[in-house]
Amino acid sequence: MVPEKIEKALNEQITHEGQSSQFYLAMASWADVQGYNGIAQFLFRHSDEERIHMLKLLTFINDRGGFAIVPALKQPPLEFKNIHDIFEQVLKHEILVSTEINKLVELCLQEKDYTTHTFLQWYVNEQIEEEKMASKILDKLKLIGEDKGGLYIFDRDMGAMRT
Ligand code: OFO
């Protein structure tokens, strides 16, 4: 059985992952209408990935005798300054999510819930990858600066990049 305190915290994490999915979806839609189709494809895929993160939590809570709550949708930001702004926000967002995961891991140790602790290791590793990916993309964007040709190639490459 999942302890009540942990169930509550996991349900909060469901909200974070669902919100992440919405956030990536909003960025994808913005990039799409700006003509950055490759970046949009990357962000659409990432939005799907965040939904999978949410579903993994949902299944885990229910499988352990809890009740996973499907959260209400919150309006994500709709306007972005440019592509640099998008990926700066992505990195900031992923750092925030990592903080939430770390808090959850800490709580599991306090409550001696080693099952959930083990389950969460997948998320710990995933966050390392996501932060790394966002900061590598930002490094590339810094190199490109305002160069339109560079951005064109970057957009094309992002379309082929795996999340
Ligand atoms: Fe769920 O990994 Fe990003 O937020």
Short mmCIF file of C-alpha atoms and ligand atoms in Angstrom, two decimals:
data_model
loop_
_atom_site.label_atom_id
_atom_site.label_comp_id
_atom_site.label_asym_id
_atom_site.label_seq_id
_atom_site.Cartn_x
_atom_site.Cartn_y
_atom_site.Cartn_z
CA MET A 1 0.00 0.00 0.00
CA VAL A 2 1.14 3.50 -0.74
CA PRO A 3 1.30 5.63 2.45
CA GLU A 4 -1.23 8.46 2.47
CA LYS A 5 1.39 11.22 2.62
CA ILE A 6 3.25 9.72 -0.34
CA GLU A 7 0.03 9.25 -2.29
CA LYS A 8 -0.75 12.94 -1.86
CA ALA A 9 2.76 13.95 -2.97
CA LEU A 10 2.64 11.60 -5.98
CA ASN A 11 -0.69 13.09 -6.97
CA GLU A 12 0.90 16.53 -6.82
CA GLN A 13 3.62 15.24 -9.11
CA ILE A 14 0.91 14.05 -11.52
CA THR A 15 -0.18 17.70 -11.69
CA HIS A 16 3.40 18.84 -12.40
CA GLU A 17 3.84 16.32 -15.20
CA GLY A 18 0.43 17.14 -16.69
CA GLN A 19 1.27 20.82 -16.51
CA SER A 20 4.63 20.14 -18.19
CA SER A 21 2.81 18.41 -21.03
CA GLN A 22 0.56 21.47 -21.44
CA PHE A 23 3.54 23.81 -21.32
CA TYR A 24 5.38 21.93 -24.09
CA LEU A 25 2.18 21.77 -26.11
CA ALA A 26 1.76 25.56 -25.90
CA MET A 27 5.38 26.11 -26.98
CA ALA A 28 4.93 23.62 -29.82
CA SER A 29 1.85 25.41 -31.09
CA TRP A 30 3.62 28.79 -30.93
CA ALA A 31 6.68 27.44 -32.80
CA ASP A 32 4.42 25.83 -35.38
CA VAL A 33 2.66 29.06 -36.32
CA GLN A 34 5.97 30.96 -36.41
CA GLY A 35 7.21 28.58 -39.13
CA TYR A 36 9.62 26.63 -36.91
CA ASN A 37 8.16 23.28 -37.89
CA GLY A 38 11.13 21.17 -36.80
CA ILE A 39 11.22 22.74 -33.34
CA ALA A 40 7.44 22.35 -33.13
CA GLN A 41 7.71 18.62 -33.90
CA PHE A 42 10.34 18.25 -31.19
CA LEU A 43 8.14 20.07 -28.67
CA PHE A 44 5.00 18.11 -29.63
CA ARG A 45 6.92 14.88 -29.05
CA HIS A 46 8.15 16.20 -25.73
CA SER A 47 4.63 17.09 -24.68
CA ASP A 48 3.61 13.46 -25.36
CA GLU A 49 6.57 12.30 -23.31
CA GLU A 50 5.46 14.40 -20.33
CA ARG A 51 2.01 12.85 -20.59
CA ILE A 52 3.66 9.43 -20.38
CA HIS A 53 5.49 10.58 -17.22
CA MET A 54 2.10 11.52 -15.79
CA LEU A 55 0.55 8.16 -16.77
CA LYS A 56 3.40 6.22 -15.19
CA LEU A 57 2.66 7.94 -11.87
CA LEU A 58 -1.07 7.38 -12.26
CA THR A 59 -0.61 3.64 -12.81
CA PHE A 60 1.85 3.35 -9.94
CA ILE A 61 -0.49 5.03 -7.42
CA ASN A 62 -3.46 2.87 -8.42
CA ASP A 63 -1.41 -0.33 -8.52
CA ARG A 64 -0.32 0.34 -4.95
CA GLY A 65 -3.83 0.72 -3.61
CA GLY A 66 -4.10 4.50 -3.86
CA PHE A 67 -6.29 6.70 -6.05
CA ALA A 68 -4.64 8.73 -8.78
CA ILE A 69 -6.36 12.07 -9.32
CA VAL A 70 -6.54 13.49 -12.85
CA PRO A 71 -5.73 17.20 -12.40
CA ALA A 72 -7.55 20.20 -13.85
CA LEU A 73 -5.89 21.91 -16.80
CA LYS A 74 -4.25 25.26 -16.16
CA GLN A 75 -3.68 27.76 -18.96
CA PRO A 76 -0.01 27.57 -19.97
CA PRO A 77 1.81 30.67 -21.34
CA LEU A 78 0.78 31.38 -24.93
CA GLU A 79 3.31 33.94 -26.12
CA PHE A 80 7.08 33.59 -26.32
CA LYS A 81 9.68 36.17 -27.33
CA ASN A 82 11.69 33.90 -29.60
CA ILE A 83 13.23 30.42 -29.80
CA HIS A 84 15.96 31.37 -27.31
CA ASP A 85 13.27 32.40 -24.84
CA ILE A 86 11.50 29.05 -25.30
CA PHE A 87 14.53 26.96 -24.45
CA GLU A 88 15.54 29.21 -21.55
CA GLN A 89 12.07 28.58 -20.14
CA VAL A 90 12.42 24.84 -20.84
CA LEU A 91 15.64 24.65 -18.82
CA LYS A 92 14.17 26.67 -15.95
CA HIS A 93 11.09 24.48 -15.98
CA GLU A 94 13.04 21.23 -15.94
CA ILE A 95 15.20 22.45 -13.05
CA LEU A 96 11.98 23.16 -11.16
CA VAL A 97 10.61 19.69 -11.91
CA SER A 98 13.91 18.14 -10.74
CA THR A 99 13.49 20.01 -7.45
CA GLU A 100 10.01 18.54 -7.05
CA ILE A 101 11.28 15.03 -7.78
CA ASN A 102 14.08 15.47 -5.25
CA LYS A 103 11.57 16.58 -2.61
CA LEU A 104 9.55 13.44 -3.33
CA VAL A 105 12.63 11.24 -2.99
CA GLU A 106 13.43 12.91 0.33
CA LEU A 107 9.89 12.32 1.57
CA CYS A 108 10.11 8.63 0.65
CA LEU A 109 13.24 8.30 2.78
CA GLN A 110 11.58 10.09 5.70
CA GLU A 111 8.52 7.82 5.45
CA LYS A 112 10.63 4.71 4.80
CA ASP A 113 8.70 4.01 1.60
CA TYR A 114 11.50 2.23 -0.25
CA THR A 115 9.19 0.91 -2.97
CA THR A 116 8.26 4.40 -4.13
CA HIS A 117 11.86 5.46 -3.63
CA THR A 118 12.96 2.81 -6.14
CA PHE A 119 10.17 3.75 -8.54
CA LEU A 120 11.28 7.39 -8.44
CA GLN A 121 14.82 6.60 -9.52
CA TRP A 122 13.54 6.47 -13.09
CA TYR A 123 12.40 10.10 -12.71
CA VAL A 124 15.68 11.15 -11.12
CA ASN A 125 17.56 9.82 -14.17
CA GLU A 126 15.05 11.26 -16.58
CA GLN A 127 15.52 14.72 -15.06
CA ILE A 128 19.30 14.48 -15.49
CA GLU A 129 18.71 13.78 -19.19
CA GLU A 130 16.15 16.54 -19.62
CA GLU A 131 18.27 19.21 -17.97
CA LYS A 132 21.28 18.11 -20.01
CA MET A 133 19.30 18.20 -23.24
CA ALA A 134 17.88 21.68 -22.53
CA SER A 135 21.27 23.15 -21.68
CA LYS A 136 22.91 21.59 -24.77
CA ILE A 137 20.21 23.10 -26.95
CA LEU A 138 20.76 26.48 -25.29
CA ASP A 139 24.52 26.21 -25.94
CA LYS A 140 23.77 25.66 -29.64
CA LEU A 141 21.39 28.61 -29.70
CA LYS A 142 24.05 30.84 -28.12
CA LEU A 143 26.43 29.89 -30.92
CA ILE A 144 23.79 30.64 -33.54
CA GLY A 145 22.80 33.99 -32.00
CA GLU A 146 20.57 35.91 -34.41
CA ASP A 147 21.93 34.24 -37.54
CA LYS A 148 18.85 33.32 -39.65
CA GLY A 149 20.65 30.65 -41.67
CA GLY A 150 21.85 29.05 -38.46
CA LEU A 151 18.33 29.07 -37.05
CA TYR A 152 17.01 27.49 -40.25
CA ILE A 153 19.46 24.58 -39.94
CA PHE A 154 18.80 24.34 -36.19
CA ASP A 155 15.07 24.05 -36.85
CA ARG A 156 15.64 21.31 -39.44
CA ASP A 157 17.92 19.37 -37.06
CA MET A 158 15.47 19.67 -34.16
CA GLY A 159 12.78 18.04 -36.27
CA ALA A 160 14.96 14.93 -36.49
CA MET A 161 16.15 15.03 -32.88
CA ARG A 162 14.82 12.45 -30.44
CA THR A 163 13.47 13.74 -27.15
FE1 OFO B 1 8.60 14.92 -16.79
O1 OFO B 1 10.22 15.44 -17.32
FE2 OFO B 1 10.18 17.19 -17.99
O2 OFO B 1 9.15 18.03 -16.84
#
